[in-house]
Every structure is written in structure tokens, then in C-alpha cells.
C-alpha positions in Angstrom: 0.0 0.0 0.0 1.2 3.5 -0.8 1.1 5.2 2.6 2.0 8.6 1.3 -0.9 8.5 -1.1 -3.3 7.2 1.5 -2.3 10.0 3.9 -2.9 12.7 1.3 -6.1 11.3 -0.1 -9.1 13.7 0.4 -12.8 13.3 0.4 -15.7 15.7 0.6 -18.2 13.3 2.1 -19.0 13.5 5.9 -18.3 9.8 6.2 -14.9 10.2 4.6 -14.0 13.2 6.8 -14.9 11.2 9.9 -12.9 8.2 8.8 -10.0 10.5 7.9 -10.0 11.9 11.5 -10.2 8.4 12.9 -7.4 7.3 10.6 -5.2 10.3 11.6 -5.7 9.5 15.2 -4.8 5.8 14.8 -1.9 6.7 12.6 -0.2 9.1 14.9 -0.9 6.7 17.8 0.7 3.9 15.9 3.8 6.0 15.1 4.2 7.2 18.6 3.8 3.8 20.2 6.0 2.3 17.6 8.7 4.7 18.5 8.5 4.7 22.3 7.5 2.8 25.3 5.3 4.7 27.7 7.4 6.5 30.2 6.1 8.9 32.8 6.4 12.4 31.3 8.8 15.0 32.8 8.2 18.7 32.8 10.9 20.5 30.8 11.1 23.4 33.2 12.2 21.0 35.9 14.9 19.5 33.8 18.5 19.2 35.1 21.7 17.5 34.1 25.1 17.1 35.7 28.3 18.9 34.5 31.7 17.3 34.2 34.8 19.4 33.3 38.1 17.7 32.4 41.7 18.7 32.5 43.8 15.9 31.0 47.6 15.8 30.6 49.1 12.7 28.9 52.1 11.4 27.1 52.2 8.8 24.3 54.9 6.2 24.3 54.8 4.9 20.7 57.4 2.2 21.3 55.5 0.5 24.1 52.0 1.7 22.9 51.3 3.3 26.3 49.5 6.5 27.4 50.5 7.8 30.8 49.2 10.9 32.5 46.8 12.6 34.9 43.2 13.7 34.8 41.4 16.3 37.0 37.6 16.1 36.9 35.4 18.9 38.3 32.0 17.2 39.0 29.1 19.6 39.6 25.9 18.2 41.1 23.0 20.1 39.5 20.6 17.4 40.5 18.1 17.8 43.4 19.7 14.7 45.1 22.6 14.3 47.5 25.2 11.9 46.0 27.1 9.4 48.1 29.1 7.9 45.2 29.9 8.3 41.5 30.1 5.5 39.0 33.1 5.5 36.7 33.8 3.9 33.4 37.2 2.4 32.8 36.5 1.3 29.3 40.1 0.3 28.2 39.7 -2.7 30.6 37.2 -4.1 28.1 40.3 -5.4 26.2 42.0 -6.9 29.3 40.7 -10.5 29.0 38.2 -12.7 27.3 35.7 -12.5 30.2 34.6 -8.9 29.7 31.2 -7.9 28.3 32.8 -6.7 25.1 34.7 -10.0 24.6 31.6 -12.1 25.4 29.5 -10.1 22.9 32.2 -10.5 20.2 32.1 -14.2 20.7 28.3 -14.4 20.6 28.4 -12.5 17.3 31.0 -15.0 16.0 33.8 -12.6 16.0 36.8 -14.5 17.3 39.8 -12.3 16.6 39.9 -10.9 20.2 39.2 -14.3 21.7 42.3 -15.8 20.2 44.5 -12.6 20.3 48.0 -12.5 21.8 48.4 -11.1 25.3 50.6 -8.3 23.9 47.7 -7.2 21.7 45.3 -6.8 24.6 44.8 -3.5 26.5 43.8 -2.1 29.9 43.9 0.9 32.2 45.7 0.9 35.5 47.9 2.9 37.9 44.7 4.6 39.1 44.9 6.4 42.5 41.7 8.5 43.0 41.7 11.5 45.3 38.7 13.7 46.1 39.4 17.3 46.9 43.0 16.2 47.7 42.0 13.4 50.0 42.5 9.7 49.2 39.3 8.0 48.0 37.9 4.5 48.3 36.8 2.7 45.1 34.6 -0.4 44.9 35.2 -2.6 41.9 32.0 -3.7 40.2 31.4 -7.4 40.7 30.2 -8.0 37.1 32.3 -5.7 34.9 36.0 -4.9 35.2 35.5 -1.7 33.1 33.1 -0.2 35.7 34.0 1.0 39.2 32.3 2.9 42.0 34.0 5.9 43.6 32.8 6.5 47.2 32.6 10.1 48.1 34.4 11.2 51.2 31.4 13.3 52.2 28.0 13.7 50.6 27.8 15.9 47.6 24.8 18.2 48.1 22.7 19.7 45.3 24.5 22.7 43.8 27.9 21.6 45.2 31.0 20.5 43.2 34.0 18.3 43.9 37.4 17.8 42.3 38.4 14.3 41.5 42.0 13.5 40.4 43.9 10.4 39.4 47.0 9.3 37.5 46.3 6.6 34.9 48.1 4.5 32.4 46.5 2.9 29.3 48.0 0.0 27.5 46.6 0.6 24.0 45.3 -2.6 22.4 45.6 -3.6 18.8 42.5 -2.2 17.1 39.8 -4.8 17.6 36.9 -2.4 18.0 37.3 1.4 18.5 40.3 2.1 20.8 43.5 0.8 19.5 46.6 1.0 17.2 47.8 -0.6 14.1 51.6 -0.3 14.3 52.1 3.4 15.0 48.8 4.6 13.8 46.6 5.4 16.8 42.9 5.6 17.3 42.4 6.9 20.9 38.8 6.7 21.9 36.9 5.7 25.1 40.3 6.0 26.8 40.2 8.0 30.0 38.4 7.5 33.4 35.0 8.9 32.9 32.0 9.4 35.2 28.8 7.6 34.2 25.7 9.7 33.6 23.3 10.5 36.6 20.0 11.8 35.3 16.3 11.9 36.1 16.2 8.1 35.8 19.2 7.4 38.1 22.7 6.2 37.4 23.7 4.7 34.0 26.9 2.7 34.4 27.5 0.5 31.4 30.3 -1.8 30.2 32.0 -1.2 26.8 30.4 -2.9 23.9 30.9 -2.8 20.1 27.1 -3.2 19.4 25.9 -0.6 21.8 27.2 2.9 22.1 27.4 5.5 24.7 25.9 8.1 27.1 28.0 10.8 28.7 27.8 14.1 30.6 28.4 17.5 28.9 31.2 19.7 30.1 34.5 21.2 29.0 37.8 19.5 28.0 41.3 20.9 28.3 43.6 18.2 27.0 47.4 18.3 26.6 49.0 15.5 24.5 52.7 15.0 24.4 54.0 12.8 21.6 56.8 12.5 19.1 56.9 15.6 16.8 56.6 13.5 13.6 52.9 12.7 14.3 50.0 14.5 12.6 47.2 14.7 15.1 43.4 15.2 14.7 41.3 15.6 17.7 38.1 16.9 19.3 38.3 20.6 20.1 40.2 23.7 19.1 44.0 23.4 18.8 45.8 25.9 20.9 49.2 25.7 19.3 50.0 28.3 16.6 53.1 26.4 15.4 51.1 23.2 14.9 48.3 25.1 13.1 50.8 26.7 10.7 52.2 23.2 10.0 48.8 21.8 9.3 47.9 24.7 7.1 51.1 24.1 5.1 50.3 20.4 4.7 46.8 21.3 3.6 48.2 23.7 1.0 50.6 21.0 -0.2 47.7 18.5 -0.5 45.6 21.0 -2.5 48.4 21.5 -5.0 49.1 17.8 -5.2 45.6 16.7 -5.9 45.1 19.5 -8.4 48.1 18.2 -10.3 47.7 14.5 -9.7 46.5 13.9 -13.2 50.0 14.7 -14.3 51.6 12.3 -11.9 51.3 8.6 -11.2 52.1 9.0 -7.5 49.8 10.5 -4.9 52.1 12.0 -2.2 52.6 15.0 0.0 56.1 16.1 -0.8 57.4 12.5 -0.7 57.4 9.6 -3.1 54.8 7.0 -2.3 57.1 4.1 -3.2 59.8 5.3 -0.7 57.4 6.6 1.9 58.4 5.2 5.3 55.9 2.7 6.8 54.5 4.2 10.0 54.6 0.7 11.6 58.4 0.6 11.2 59.5 4.3 11.5 61.4 5.1 14.7 60.5 8.4 16.2 63.3 11.0 16.6 63.0 11.3 20.3 61.9 15.0 20.0 58.5 15.6 21.4 55.8 18.2 21.1 52.9 19.0 23.4 49.5 19.9 21.7 46.7 21.5 23.7 43.1 21.1 22.7 40.0 22.9 24.3 36.4 22.1 23.8 33.1 23.4 25.3 29.7 21.8 25.4 30.9 18.3 24.5 30.6 15.0 26.2 33.6 13.1 24.9 37.1 13.6 23.6 38.8 11.5 20.9 42.1 11.9 19.1 44.0 10.1 16.2 47.6 10.2 15.3 49.6 9.0 12.3 52.9 10.0 10.9 51.7 9.7 7.3 48.4 11.6 7.3 47.6 13.9 4.4 45.7 16.9 5.4 43.0 18.8 3.6 41.1 21.9 4.8 38.0 23.8 3.8 35.2 25.9 5.4 31.4 26.3 5.4 29.6 29.5 6.2 26.2 28.8 7.6 23.2 31.1 7.3 23.2 33.8 9.9 26.7 33.0 11.0 29.7 35.3 10.3 32.4 32.9 11.4 32.7 29.8 9.1 33.0 26.3 10.3 36.5 25.0 9.5 36.5 21.5 8.0 39.4 19.1 8.0 40.2 15.6 6.6 43.1 13.4 7.5 44.0 10.3 5.4 46.9 8.2 4.2 48.1 7.7 0.7 46.7 4.2 0.6 43.1 5.4 0.0 43.9 8.9 -1.3 42.1 8.3 -4.6 38.8 8.3 -2.7 39.7 10.4 0.3 40.8 13.4 -1.7 37.0 14.1 -2.2 36.0 13.6 1.4 36.5 17.3 2.4 33.6 18.2 0.0 31.4 15.6 1.6 32.1 17.0 5.1 31.3 20.5 3.8 28.0 19.5 2.3 27.0 17.3 5.3 27.5 20.3 7.7 25.5 22.5 5.3 22.5 20.2 4.8 22.2 19.0 8.4 22.4 22.6 9.6 19.7 23.6 7.1 17.3 20.8 8.1 18.0 20.4 11.8 19.8 23.5 13.1 23.1 25.3 12.7 26.3 23.4 13.6 27.6 25.1 16.8 31.2 24.0 16.9 34.2 25.7 15.2 35.6 22.5 13.5 34.2 19.4 11.8 36.8 16.7 11.0 36.9 13.3 9.3 39.8 10.9 9.8 40.8 7.7 8.0 41.7 5.2 10.6 41.7 1.5 11.6 38.2 0.7 12.8 36.6 -2.6 13.4 33.3 -1.4 14.8 31.5 -0.7 11.5 32.4 1.6 8.7 32.6 4.7 10.8 32.3 6.0 14.4 31.4 9.4 15.6 32.9 11.6 18.4 32.2 15.3 19.1 33.6 17.4 16.2 35.4 14.5 14.7 34.6 11.2 13.1 36.8 8.2 12.1 36.0 6.1 9.0 37.6 2.9 7.9 39.8 3.3 4.9 38.5 1.6 1.8 35.0 1.6 0.4 33.4 -0.1 -2.5 32.7 3.2 -4.3 32.6 6.9 -4.0 28.9 7.0 -3.2 29.4 4.5 -0.4 32.1 6.7 1.1 30.0 9.9 0.8 27.1 8.1 2.5 29.2 7.0 5.5 30.7 10.5 5.8 27.2 12.1 5.8 26.0 9.6 8.4 29.0 10.1 10.7 29.1 13.8 10.4 25.4 13.8 11.0 26.0 12.2 14.4 27.3 15.5 15.6 23.6 16.4 15.8 22.1 13.1 16.8 24.5 11.9 19.6 26.8 15.0 19.9 24.4 17.9 20.4 21.3 16.0 21.2 22.9 13.6 23.5 20.6 10.6 23.7 21.1 7.5 25.8 22.3 5.4 22.9 22.7 2.2 25.0 19.1 2.2 26.1 17.5 3.8 23.0 19.8 3.3 20.0 17.0 4.1 17.5 17.1 7.7 18.7 20.6 8.4 17.3 21.0 5.8 14.6 17.4 5.8 13.3 16.9 9.6 13.2 20.4 10.0 11.7 19.8 7.3 9.1 16.6 9.1 8.0 18.7 12.3 7.4 21.5 10.4 5.8 19.1 9.0 3.2 17.5 12.4 2.7 21.0 13.8 2.2 21.9 11.3 -0.5 18.5 11.8 -2.3 19.1 15.5 -2.2 22.6 15.3 -3.6 21.7 12.7 -6.2 18.0 13.2 -7.1 18.1 11.2 -10.3 19.4 8.1 -8.8 17.2 5.5 -7.2 17.8 2.4 -5.1 20.9 1.5 -7.1 22.7 3.4 -9.9 20.8 3.7 -13.1 23.6 2.2 -15.2 23.4 -1.0 -13.2 22.0 -3.8 -15.4 19.7 -4.9 -12.5 17.8 -1.6 -12.8 16.3 -2.7 -16.2 16.2 -6.4 -15.5 14.1 -6.0 -12.4 12.4 -2.7 -13.2 13.9 -0.9 -10.3 13.6 2.6 -11.7 10.7 3.6 -9.5 12.3 2.8 -6.2 14.0 5.5 -4.2 17.2 5.0 -2.4 15.3 5.1 0.9 13.5 1.9 -0.1 16.6 0.0 1.2 15.4 0.7 4.7 12.1 -1.0 3.9 13.9 -4.0 2.4 16.3 -4.2 5.3 13.5 -4.3 7.9 11.0 -6.5 5.9 13.7 -9.1 5.2 13.7 -9.9 8.9 9.9 -9.4 9.3 9.0 -11.9 6.7 11.2 -14.4 8.4 9.5 -13.7 11.7 12.8 -12.3 13.1 11.7 -8.7 13.5 12.2 -7.0 16.8 10.7 -3.8 18.3 12.6 -0.6 17.8 12.5 0.3 21.5 15.0 -2.2 22.9 18.3 -1.7 24.6 21.2 -2.0 22.2 22.5 -5.3 23.5 19.1 -7.0 23.1 19.3 -6.9 19.3 20.7 -9.7 17.2 23.7 -8.6 15.1 21.7 -8.5 11.9 18.7 -6.7 13.5 21.1 -4.0 14.8 21.1 -2.7 11.2 17.6 -3.9 10.1 15.8 -2.5 13.1 17.9 0.2 14.8 19.0 1.8 11.5 16.5 0.8 8.8 13.1 0.3 10.5 13.7 3.4 12.7 14.5 5.6 9.7 11.5 4.3 7.9 9.3 5.4 10.8 10.6 8.9 10.4 9.9 8.8 6.7 6.3 7.9 7.6 6.1 10.7 10.1 7.5 13.2 7.5 4.8 12.0 5.0 2.1 12.4 7.6 3.1 15.9 8.7 4.5 17.2 5.5 8.2 18.1 5.1 8.0 21.7 6.0 6.1 21.0 9.2 8.3 18.1 10.1 11.4 20.3 9.6 9.9 23.1 11.7 9.0 20.7 14.6 12.5 19.0 14.5 14.2 22.4 14.4 12.3 23.5 17.5 13.2 20.2 19.2 16.9 20.9 18.4 16.7 24.4 19.8 14.9 23.2 23.0 17.2 20.2 23.7 20.7 21.1 22.3 23.5 20.2 24.7 20.9 18.2 26.8 19.8 14.6 27.2 16.4 14.1 25.6 14.6 10.8 26.1 11.9 9.2 23.9 9.2 10.7 26.1 10.6 14.2 25.3 10.6 13.6 21.6 7.1 12.2 21.8 5.7 15.1 23.8 7.4 17.6 21.6 5.9 16.2 18.4 2.5 15.8 20.0 
């Protein structure tokens, strides 16, 4: 049945008008109940959230693959409750042994690489010595998960009060099995520092690290200093505070621009060095001379950084409507996939532009995409920066993933949903916009490219690209393997994590757009964005807002 046509059908008869009203009521009830489970409503005026401000100072040892340093955490209790303890995430411990929640999930999904990995390739966090306002603190290890611990407060933390938590820490960086890791001396540093769990209107949310199942973190500020060998090119969350490093990155971006403009006249794709003789970053020894880079970020809930000695750099900018200062965009990539990645800077630009137009203006000064080793899907988002695996089947596939991951700056970054409990909220809504982006950019292409022989053979010209969401979900539904959208992430089967969390959820928002009309849908979503930016909206908040 063509739902869009059914929704728009009109009738002049009284009977039809009555039936139309009944249908509208049933339809919106269906959509709302499809999207969310009933949860007691909360009044927006009484909303509160905690604040966590970080100062981190660390050093990278690229011979031993170690991070050592210190973190100071200002924890501000904006809740109406008196706190006796704070749950902490120690997510590098997910890679410590084969009994962690991450390791068990990998085995359940028939991914055995970590299960049979060498001990040297595993990782952990240790050398923790927590102090609260200068006094030694007591920690209680969680009985179920070694990547969660409870920090007992030396005295109750009253509403409106703050406390300063400090600790040294060391991270043994694992081989890249999921998100955090390294391949040789190429580093992907994510979910890496001691981090308080979220305390919100529904209580504490401690959670072990998982590949299928993402995150939930408190907003605040980050002041991060990274000391590492001077040969590394670094991309990170936040604003770089070192003029000498910015000048170096600008010079690399200029060299890349010249190189890629002239690449038709050359068989090699390099940045001032021959590809055949380029040193392999897994074998190159660092000079022993270090540099310290300082990054600052406001209104973010995570910090990630990536380092490689052989990154190419490209730079651009996007000026958004009503904004005088442009958003600076960056891409970092190696020569291995430069033929595709030379275009990614344009995809980042257009993604920032379209998402800003449809949802609300991008609020941060930078938007960055990085090529990196990643085993948790094709891409993974962090505030102001996203990492994508290197090779893709085609240019369109790469642009699609770029749009999706950049889009997560809105649906995860700015609207910070609880992704572990309600994964459809970030992946589903974002997949809806990802498909809308591709259909906007390529309006004459359907489900598959027009020059594909399958288009004529199976008469696929009338199917839009968005039809893939229907196919993904209905493939499972016809086999009686469908699951509800509103489940916690770890309750989905591996295949349904795509078919339901991404595809079925995106399809629901297509239906909602069709019911409301695109202009009204956009207006409502833009109002939701303004109301809830830098906050933690739940399904009930989205439901109440649309109603």
C-alpha cells in the first residue's frame, strides 16, 4: 500500500471526513507507540543535568604503545539529590581479557579475533589512584564488569555543590579490535580516560563497553594536553591551541591542495614525498623529540584523538546562514586510500551544510573526518570528529558514510541521547537524514545506480534509495525475526542492529514526515533541536514535543 498517497487522499463526504480523522488519530498513535514505550512524562522546566569538566595531561609512548598521565575532573551536582558515590567507566579494561562484556559479545556474534589474540595485543587501564578534593578516595570494583567501578565520596555531595576528582592513569593501547587501538604506530584513541557515568532523572547509568551498543556521557569542557613525538600528525576533538602546529597543518593542507590538483600529471599521490619510498609508519622510529599539543572544547561529552605520521591533510570551510564565522572542516588520510579520500573534504562540507539547514546550525568551530583503523563498523562518531575505515566499494558509499557520521554531531553529539538504552534515537533519526542527504545530492538516482543492469532487468527505476530501509527491515519481518525498535542495544541480534535500529527506525521517520508534510516536520524538529541542544532528551521528550 502506498502510505503517502493514503495519507494525502481527500474526500468531501462527511463519512470520509470522519474516517479520515479516525485514521489520523490511529496513525499518529501507531507511530508514537512504535517509536517509544510509555514512560512517565517529565516537565521540561524541571529538567536538570550534571556537569563534568576535564583537564587531562598525557604522554604517548609509541614504542610501548602506552599512554600515561593525569586527569582532573570537576564534577558539579546540578541534581536535586545528595550523592554518596559516583560510578566511573574504565573502558580500556574491556580489552583486558576474554571474560569482559565486550569479549563475550564479540564471541556471541561469532567474531573470534579478540578471543584468540595474543596477550601483547590486549589492553587495559591501570595505575589509578583516585583522590577527592585532595584526600584519598575509596573505590569499589564492580562485581560483574572490570570496566566499571564505584568511587565512594568522602562526604555527601549536596545539590549545587561541586567536587574535584584527580587520578593518574596508564593505558596499554590494544591492537585495534573495535574502536580504541593501534595498528603499528597509527593510533585511534577513543573511550580511553576514566569517565563518570551519567546520573540523570532516571538514576545512574553505568555500562560496560560494547561494540554493538554505544554511549551516554555528561556534557562539560575539556582541556587536553597531548605530548608525543613531533613526527605525528594529530586530529582531535576541540580547538588546537598551538599556533606552530596550526601553521604546520595549514602548510600540509596547501601541499595537498596543490598535489591533488596536479595528480592527473603524476602517477604517485604523495605529499612532498614519493609513495614508493614513503616510510611505513609501523616501522619508522620516532626521533625522540616531542611536542605538546593542547586542545580545548566546550559543550561536548567526549574527547577522541587520532595520530599517524603519514596523514595527508585537507582543509576547507562552510559559512552557515546567519553566521559570520565559518565552520572550518578538515580531513586526515593516508596515501593508501587517497584516490577516494581526496574528495571527502567536499562531503564533510555538504554534510555540515545540509544538516544545519534541516535540523539547526552546527555550533562548533571545527568538523573533521579521519581515515583510521576501525573494526566497529564503517565509521564512528565523536564530538567534532569522526573516524572512518579506509577503503569503500565506491565513491557513493564513502560519501554516504561521511554524511552519516558527520550527522551524528547532531544526533548523539548535540542531542545527547542515551544510545545504549534507546539506540534508535541516534541511529534511526540520523539514518533518516543520511538518506535524505543522498536523495538531495543525487535526485536522479534510485535504489541502485541507473547504469546497473539490475535496474532494467528487475524494473527498479521507480524505487528511491530510501527503499533500502524497507527492504532491510522487511527481510527480517518476513522471516519472523523482526524486533521492536524500542529495545536496549545489546538485546538486538547482530543483523537486527542494522535492520531495526537503522532501517526500520529511519522508515518510521519517513512515515512521520509524510504524515506531517516536510515543512512542518522540519519546523518541529528544528524546534526540538533548539529546545534540547546540549541536553539529554529521552523518547518521552521527543514524543511530547511532536504531539
